[in-house]
Amino acid sequence: MKRFFLLAMLCTMLSSCGGDCTTPIANSSARLVGRVALNDDGSVSFDWSGVYIDIRFRGSYLAVELSDTKRNYLNYWVDGKEQPKLISEGEHTTLVLFNDPSAEGEHLVRIQKATEAEQGRMTLHTITTDGKLLATDDLKREHHIEFYGDSLTCGYGTESTSGSDPFLPETENCRYTYAALTANYFGTDYSLISHSGRGLVRNYGDAEQLSDPATTMSARAFRLYDEDFTFDYDFEHSTYRPDAMVITLGTNDFSTEPQPTEEQYIAGYKALIEGLRVKWGAELPVLCVVHSPAAVECVRAMVAEIPNAAMADISHDVYNRTTDLGASEHPNRYGQEKMARIVIEEFAKLTGWQKAE
């Protein structure tokens, strides 16, 4: 095992490998954005949607070896051009990300987990190239936004075209959400901490007024994995630190009876904001996005009492209830675009950030 790691490190230092060179992800220059776990063998694991990996290399061939507990879809770009989505499934699968002998040169590849944690946990093991892995430090953006939410933030149904469609993993894509669109508008890095059907204090369809706290987003927001309750996130040693937070939670809390009281909901909301600010920074700006009409006035009153906080109201007539709907009557990519306009406007007022050039 020691010999393997020494060889892998040697490969990253050479201008070329004289053949294919395989490097553990953690020992490579790849840039991983989001909550990931570093494993003892040099692999990295994650289950949150939206985690993305940038790999810059000089050569004509690039592949990654990965494993998946279930089946996930991956967004995929080469030199900034979007490619058809990839599928991650099974143990130790090799995905060829670039293979063009006529295009031996410098290239940048990005892959991103498009589907949420219920679709499985991914592990990236190694990168293989016939050339040299290059530094990615300069790709880090000036700002980072962390989004906390539910299905709206996960991208449930964003690639669907009918509100009557059932949920399918292949039509869930976080890159079309208001969250990704907002981050792209301001030119920031971003991470998504979201799970469909979860609320602040009550999850969708719960028979009780308040759900088991461990199952809500108020608890998941502090975890390394969405679907594994045994690991807290190591905020102190995080590879990123957000400069602002956006929270879109409440739709599920008030979706069905019995609903929580406004007092219960706001108490949970304040506790989440306070807890995250303890971890990320006391004065971190927070935008509270409201999709449920039942939560508008109480959230408006709450943010008025919290320093460096604001609200974006997307609860009424923001998108068309026919053409802008995807699976299970969730906003599709067109509905999400209309939501993003309001979020962007309010976020700019809160932070003073400008549109990226």
Short mmCIF file of C-alpha atoms in Angstrom, two decimals:
data_model
loop_
_atom_site.label_atom_id
_atom_site.label_comp_id
_atom_site.label_asym_id
_atom_site.label_seq_id
_atom_site.Cartn_x
_atom_site.Cartn_y
_atom_site.Cartn_z
CA MET A 1 0.00 0.00 0.00
CA LYS A 2 2.86 2.43 0.84
CA ARG A 3 4.49 1.66 -2.47
CA PHE A 4 1.23 2.45 -4.27
CA PHE A 5 0.99 5.88 -2.67
CA LEU A 6 4.64 6.69 -3.39
CA LEU A 7 4.13 5.84 -7.03
CA ALA A 8 0.96 7.93 -7.15
CA MET A 9 2.72 10.95 -5.68
CA LEU A 10 5.58 10.54 -8.12
CA CYS A 11 3.13 10.61 -11.01
CA THR A 12 1.78 13.99 -9.99
CA MET A 13 5.28 15.48 -10.01
CA LEU A 14 6.32 14.23 -13.43
CA SER A 15 5.57 16.24 -16.57
CA SER A 16 4.29 13.04 -18.11
CA CYS A 17 3.97 9.46 -17.04
CA GLY A 18 5.33 7.84 -20.17
CA GLY A 19 2.00 6.02 -20.24
CA ASP A 20 -1.20 6.13 -18.24
CA CYS A 21 -0.75 7.45 -14.70
CA THR A 22 -3.24 6.65 -11.94
CA THR A 23 -3.50 8.89 -8.88
CA PRO A 24 -5.78 8.68 -5.82
CA ILE A 25 -8.25 11.56 -5.88
CA ALA A 26 -7.08 12.93 -2.53
CA ASN A 27 -3.44 13.01 -3.73
CA SER A 28 -4.30 14.73 -6.99
CA SER A 29 -4.74 18.39 -7.87
CA ALA A 30 -8.48 17.90 -8.47
CA ARG A 31 -10.69 20.55 -6.85
CA LEU A 32 -13.63 19.21 -4.87
CA VAL A 33 -16.35 21.66 -3.87
CA GLY A 34 -18.90 20.67 -1.24
CA ARG A 35 -19.05 18.36 1.75
CA VAL A 36 -16.83 15.37 1.09
CA ALA A 37 -15.16 12.77 3.31
CA LEU A 38 -11.50 11.88 2.86
CA ASN A 39 -10.97 8.13 3.20
CA ASP A 40 -7.81 6.33 4.33
CA ASP A 41 -7.14 4.93 0.86
CA GLY A 42 -7.07 8.36 -0.77
CA SER A 43 -10.63 8.20 -2.10
CA VAL A 44 -13.35 10.72 -1.29
CA SER A 45 -17.04 10.05 -0.59
CA PHE A 46 -20.14 12.24 -0.63
CA ASP A 47 -23.91 12.02 -1.01
CA TRP A 48 -25.16 15.64 -1.12
CA SER A 49 -26.40 16.82 -4.50
CA GLY A 50 -24.42 19.52 -6.26
CA VAL A 51 -20.92 18.43 -5.17
CA TYR A 52 -18.60 19.16 -8.09
CA ILE A 53 -15.07 18.20 -9.06
CA ASP A 54 -12.75 20.12 -11.37
CA ILE A 55 -9.87 18.29 -13.04
CA ARG A 56 -7.34 20.14 -15.18
CA PHE A 57 -4.83 18.10 -17.17
CA ARG A 58 -2.52 18.14 -20.16
CA GLY A 59 -2.97 15.09 -22.33
CA SER A 60 -5.41 13.24 -24.56
CA TYR A 61 -7.02 10.83 -22.07
CA LEU A 62 -8.73 11.20 -18.68
CA ALA A 63 -10.76 8.71 -16.67
CA VAL A 64 -12.00 8.38 -13.09
CA GLU A 65 -12.71 5.26 -11.09
CA LEU A 66 -15.72 5.48 -8.82
CA SER A 67 -18.19 3.47 -6.78
CA ASP A 68 -21.82 4.10 -5.92
CA THR A 69 -24.14 2.60 -3.32
CA LYS A 70 -27.07 3.04 -5.72
CA ARG A 71 -27.39 4.93 -9.03
CA ASN A 72 -26.66 8.61 -9.55
CA TYR A 73 -26.58 10.97 -12.51
CA LEU A 74 -23.66 13.31 -13.13
CA ASN A 75 -23.53 16.61 -14.94
CA TYR A 76 -20.43 16.77 -17.12
CA TRP A 77 -18.51 19.54 -18.88
CA VAL A 78 -15.35 19.49 -21.00
CA ASP A 79 -13.56 22.80 -21.53
CA GLY A 80 -16.73 24.61 -20.51
CA LYS A 81 -18.97 22.74 -22.95
CA GLU A 82 -21.81 20.70 -21.50
CA GLN A 83 -21.82 17.01 -22.35
CA PRO A 84 -24.55 14.36 -21.97
CA LYS A 85 -25.06 13.31 -18.37
CA LEU A 86 -23.13 10.34 -17.02
CA ILE A 87 -24.33 7.51 -14.79
CA SER A 88 -22.59 6.36 -11.63
CA GLU A 89 -23.60 2.86 -10.54
CA GLY A 90 -22.03 -0.16 -8.87
CA GLU A 91 -18.57 -0.83 -7.53
CA HIS A 92 -15.34 0.36 -9.14
CA THR A 93 -16.70 1.68 -12.41
CA THR A 94 -14.41 3.50 -14.82
CA LEU A 95 -15.83 6.59 -16.51
CA VAL A 96 -13.81 7.91 -19.43
CA LEU A 97 -14.13 11.70 -19.34
CA PHE A 98 -11.82 12.57 -22.23
CA ASN A 99 -10.33 10.46 -25.02
CA ASP A 100 -9.13 12.29 -28.12
CA PRO A 101 -5.59 11.55 -29.41
CA SER A 102 -5.90 14.48 -31.81
CA ALA A 103 -6.54 16.96 -28.99
CA GLU A 104 -3.50 16.46 -26.79
CA GLY A 105 -3.25 19.71 -24.86
CA GLU A 106 -4.57 21.41 -21.74
CA HIS A 107 -8.18 20.60 -20.80
CA LEU A 108 -10.57 21.23 -17.94
CA VAL A 109 -13.24 18.70 -16.95
CA ARG A 110 -15.99 19.18 -14.38
CA ILE A 111 -18.36 16.52 -13.08
CA GLN A 112 -21.19 17.23 -10.63
CA LYS A 113 -23.60 15.03 -8.68
CA ALA A 114 -26.96 15.97 -10.21
CA THR A 115 -29.15 13.79 -7.99
CA GLU A 116 -29.77 13.92 -4.26
CA ALA A 117 -28.57 11.66 -1.48
CA GLU A 118 -31.51 9.24 -1.61
CA GLN A 119 -30.07 8.08 -4.95
CA GLY A 120 -26.88 6.92 -3.27
CA ARG A 121 -23.45 7.81 -1.93
CA MET A 122 -20.62 8.19 -4.41
CA THR A 123 -16.94 7.45 -3.85
CA LEU A 124 -14.27 8.75 -6.23
CA HIS A 125 -11.19 6.54 -6.10
CA THR A 126 -8.62 7.51 -8.70
CA ILE A 127 -7.86 9.66 -11.73
CA THR A 128 -6.04 8.22 -14.72
CA THR A 129 -4.43 10.29 -17.47
CA ASP A 130 -1.85 9.73 -20.19
CA GLY A 131 -0.35 13.12 -19.41
CA LYS A 132 -0.07 15.41 -16.40
CA LEU A 133 -2.57 16.64 -13.84
CA LEU A 134 -2.40 20.43 -13.50
CA ALA A 135 -3.11 22.81 -10.65
CA THR A 136 -6.68 24.02 -10.09
CA ASP A 137 -6.08 26.56 -7.32
CA ASP A 138 -6.88 29.48 -9.62
CA LEU A 139 -10.38 28.09 -10.25
CA LYS A 140 -11.56 28.94 -6.75
CA ARG A 141 -14.10 31.77 -6.88
CA GLU A 142 -13.94 34.85 -4.70
CA HIS A 143 -17.17 33.96 -2.88
CA HIS A 144 -19.01 30.83 -1.82
CA ILE A 145 -22.74 30.48 -1.09
CA GLU A 146 -24.19 27.57 0.87
CA PHE A 147 -27.85 26.79 0.17
CA TYR A 148 -30.07 24.87 2.60
CA GLY A 149 -33.36 23.54 1.31
CA ASP A 150 -35.71 20.82 0.18
CA SER A 151 -36.81 19.50 -3.24
CA LEU A 152 -36.71 23.01 -4.72
CA THR A 153 -33.00 23.15 -3.96
CA CYS A 154 -32.35 19.55 -5.01
CA GLY A 155 -33.82 20.16 -8.46
CA TYR A 156 -36.68 17.66 -8.19
CA GLY A 157 -38.34 17.53 -11.63
CA THR A 158 -36.32 20.33 -13.22
CA GLU A 159 -35.84 18.33 -16.43
CA SER A 160 -39.48 17.23 -16.55
CA THR A 161 -42.01 19.06 -18.72
CA SER A 162 -45.31 18.12 -17.08
CA GLY A 163 -46.66 18.54 -13.58
CA SER A 164 -48.34 15.14 -13.90
CA ASP A 165 -45.03 13.31 -14.42
CA PRO A 166 -43.88 11.07 -11.56
CA PHE A 167 -40.53 11.64 -9.89
CA LEU A 168 -37.65 10.06 -11.79
CA PRO A 169 -33.97 10.41 -10.84
CA GLU A 170 -33.12 11.12 -14.48
CA THR A 171 -35.24 14.31 -14.43
CA GLU A 172 -33.83 15.60 -11.15
CA ASN A 173 -30.97 18.02 -11.76
CA CYS A 174 -29.61 20.54 -9.28
CA ARG A 175 -27.85 22.59 -11.97
CA TYR A 176 -31.19 24.05 -13.11
CA THR A 177 -32.26 25.23 -9.65
CA TYR A 178 -32.64 28.79 -8.43
CA ALA A 179 -29.61 27.99 -6.22
CA ALA A 180 -27.21 27.10 -9.04
CA LEU A 181 -28.57 29.96 -11.17
CA THR A 182 -28.02 32.44 -8.34
CA ALA A 183 -24.46 31.23 -7.79
CA ASN A 184 -23.75 31.41 -11.53
CA TYR A 185 -25.15 34.95 -11.74
CA PHE A 186 -22.75 36.18 -9.07
CA GLY A 187 -19.90 33.93 -10.26
CA THR A 188 -19.52 32.11 -6.94
CA ASP A 189 -18.75 28.62 -5.81
CA TYR A 190 -21.67 26.93 -4.08
CA SER A 191 -22.80 23.92 -2.08
CA LEU A 192 -26.27 22.44 -1.62
CA ILE A 193 -27.44 20.97 1.67
CA SER A 194 -30.92 19.81 0.71
CA HIS A 195 -33.28 16.85 0.81
CA SER A 196 -36.68 16.47 -0.85
CA GLY A 197 -39.65 16.33 1.50
CA ARG A 198 -37.79 17.64 4.54
CA GLY A 199 -38.67 20.70 6.54
CA LEU A 200 -37.32 22.86 9.32
CA VAL A 201 -39.40 21.29 12.08
CA ARG A 202 -41.85 19.06 10.18
CA ASN A 203 -41.30 16.82 7.18
CA TYR A 204 -43.81 16.30 4.40
CA GLY A 205 -46.75 14.08 5.32
CA ASP A 206 -45.74 13.54 8.94
CA ALA A 207 -48.65 12.48 11.14
CA GLU A 208 -47.30 14.66 13.96
CA GLN A 209 -47.16 18.44 14.25
CA LEU A 210 -43.40 18.19 14.75
CA SER A 211 -41.18 15.56 13.18
CA ASP A 212 -38.36 13.67 14.87
CA PRO A 213 -35.75 16.46 15.01
CA ALA A 214 -32.99 14.13 13.78
CA THR A 215 -34.78 13.67 10.45
CA THR A 216 -35.36 17.34 9.61
CA MET A 217 -33.08 19.69 7.69
CA SER A 218 -32.38 21.50 10.94
CA ALA A 219 -30.29 18.48 11.97
CA ARG A 220 -29.07 17.38 8.53
CA ALA A 221 -27.57 20.83 7.98
CA PHE A 222 -24.80 19.95 10.45
CA ARG A 223 -23.91 16.52 9.04
CA LEU A 224 -21.19 15.29 6.73
CA TYR A 225 -23.64 13.03 4.89
CA ASP A 226 -27.33 13.57 4.29
CA GLU A 227 -28.30 9.91 4.67
CA ASP A 228 -25.90 8.92 7.45
CA PHE A 229 -26.66 10.36 10.88
CA THR A 230 -23.42 9.14 12.53
CA PHE A 231 -21.01 11.77 11.21
CA ASP A 232 -21.11 15.46 12.06
CA TYR A 233 -19.54 17.83 9.56
CA ASP A 234 -16.12 19.14 10.60
CA PHE A 235 -16.81 22.83 10.12
CA GLU A 236 -13.46 23.84 11.65
CA HIS A 237 -11.46 21.97 9.00
CA SER A 238 -13.86 22.46 6.10
CA THR A 239 -12.24 22.84 2.68
CA TYR A 240 -14.55 25.79 2.05
CA ARG A 241 -16.21 28.53 4.08
CA PRO A 242 -19.34 30.24 2.75
CA ASP A 243 -19.56 34.00 2.59
CA ALA A 244 -23.37 33.91 2.65
CA MET A 245 -26.23 31.48 3.28
CA VAL A 246 -29.56 31.01 1.56
CA ILE A 247 -32.25 29.01 3.35
CA THR A 248 -35.38 27.78 1.53
CA LEU A 249 -37.29 25.71 4.07
CA GLY A 250 -40.95 25.72 5.06
CA THR A 251 -42.83 24.35 2.07
CA ASN A 252 -42.93 20.88 3.61
CA ASP A 253 -43.57 22.17 7.14
CA PHE A 254 -46.89 23.71 6.04
CA SER A 255 -47.80 21.38 3.16
CA THR A 256 -50.19 19.04 4.99
CA GLU A 257 -51.98 18.81 8.31
CA PRO A 258 -51.18 18.93 11.16
CA GLN A 259 -49.07 22.03 10.58
CA PRO A 260 -46.65 23.42 13.15
CA THR A 261 -47.59 26.67 14.80
CA GLU A 262 -45.85 29.83 13.59
CA GLU A 263 -44.09 29.97 16.96
CA GLN A 264 -42.73 26.45 16.55
CA TYR A 265 -41.60 27.15 12.99
CA ILE A 266 -39.87 30.45 13.81
CA ALA A 267 -38.20 28.99 16.89
CA GLY A 268 -36.76 26.26 14.66
CA TYR A 269 -35.73 28.79 12.01
CA LYS A 270 -33.91 31.01 14.51
CA ALA A 271 -32.16 28.00 16.02
CA LEU A 272 -30.94 26.89 12.58
CA ILE A 273 -29.60 30.34 11.69
CA GLU A 274 -27.91 30.75 15.07
CA GLY A 275 -26.39 27.28 14.88
CA LEU A 276 -25.00 27.82 11.39
CA ARG A 277 -23.62 31.22 12.29
CA VAL A 278 -21.79 29.65 15.23
CA LYS A 279 -20.12 27.32 12.72
CA TRP A 280 -19.60 29.68 9.78
CA GLY A 281 -19.44 33.19 11.23
CA ALA A 282 -21.63 35.36 13.47
CA GLU A 283 -22.32 38.06 10.90
CA LEU A 284 -22.74 35.82 7.87
CA PRO A 285 -25.51 37.21 5.60
CA VAL A 286 -28.57 34.97 5.39
CA LEU A 287 -31.36 35.18 2.83
CA CYS A 288 -34.56 33.37 3.80
CA VAL A 289 -36.48 32.31 0.69
CA VAL A 290 -40.19 31.68 1.30
CA HIS A 291 -42.19 29.41 -1.01
CA SER A 292 -45.11 28.65 1.32
CA PRO A 293 -47.74 31.43 1.60
CA ALA A 294 -48.36 30.33 5.19
CA ALA A 295 -44.82 31.31 6.20
CA VAL A 296 -44.45 34.72 4.54
CA GLU A 297 -45.52 37.07 7.30
CA CYS A 298 -43.86 35.21 10.16
CA VAL A 299 -40.56 35.00 8.26
CA ARG A 300 -40.81 38.67 7.34
CA ALA A 301 -41.16 39.54 11.02
CA MET A 302 -38.31 37.21 11.95
CA VAL A 303 -35.73 38.65 9.53
CA ALA A 304 -36.56 42.15 10.74
CA GLU A 305 -35.21 41.10 14.12
CA ILE A 306 -32.06 39.34 12.86
CA PRO A 307 -28.95 41.32 11.86
CA ASN A 308 -27.76 40.92 8.27
CA ALA A 309 -30.82 38.92 7.20
CA ALA A 310 -33.45 39.40 4.50
CA MET A 311 -36.35 37.59 2.84
CA ALA A 312 -37.16 36.68 -0.77
CA ASP A 313 -40.84 35.96 -1.35
CA ILE A 314 -41.49 33.39 -4.12
CA SER A 315 -44.85 32.28 -2.75
CA HIS A 316 -47.29 33.91 -5.19
CA ASP A 317 -47.60 33.73 -8.98
CA VAL A 318 -43.87 33.58 -9.62
CA TYR A 319 -44.11 30.87 -12.26
CA ASN A 320 -46.80 29.50 -14.55
CA ARG A 321 -48.68 26.58 -13.00
CA THR A 322 -48.82 24.69 -16.30
CA THR A 323 -45.84 25.32 -18.58
CA ASP A 324 -43.39 25.89 -15.71
CA LEU A 325 -44.16 22.67 -13.85
CA GLY A 326 -42.19 19.45 -13.78
CA ALA A 327 -42.59 16.15 -11.95
CA SER A 328 -45.18 16.08 -9.14
CA GLU A 329 -46.02 19.74 -9.79
CA HIS A 330 -42.58 20.97 -8.84
CA PRO A 331 -41.15 23.93 -10.78
CA ASN A 332 -39.18 22.74 -13.79
CA ARG A 333 -36.12 24.54 -15.08
CA TYR A 334 -38.24 27.39 -16.46
CA GLY A 335 -40.08 27.83 -13.19
CA GLN A 336 -36.76 27.75 -11.35
CA GLU A 337 -35.41 30.51 -13.61
CA LYS A 338 -38.31 32.75 -12.58
CA MET A 339 -37.72 31.95 -8.92
CA ALA A 340 -34.03 32.78 -9.35
CA ARG A 341 -34.78 36.31 -10.57
CA ILE A 342 -36.39 37.20 -7.25
CA VAL A 343 -33.73 35.43 -5.19
CA ILE A 344 -30.95 37.20 -7.12
CA GLU A 345 -32.56 40.61 -6.64
CA GLU A 346 -32.97 40.20 -2.89
CA PHE A 347 -29.57 38.58 -2.47
CA ALA A 348 -27.89 41.51 -4.24
CA LYS A 349 -29.66 43.98 -1.92
CA LEU A 350 -28.52 42.00 1.12
CA THR A 351 -24.89 41.47 0.15
CA GLY A 352 -24.09 44.24 -2.29
CA TRP A 353 -22.57 41.66 -4.66
CA GLN A 354 -22.59 42.42 -8.38
CA LYS A 355 -23.25 40.25 -11.41
CA ALA A 356 -20.17 38.38 -12.55
CA GLU A 357 -18.56 39.66 -15.72
#
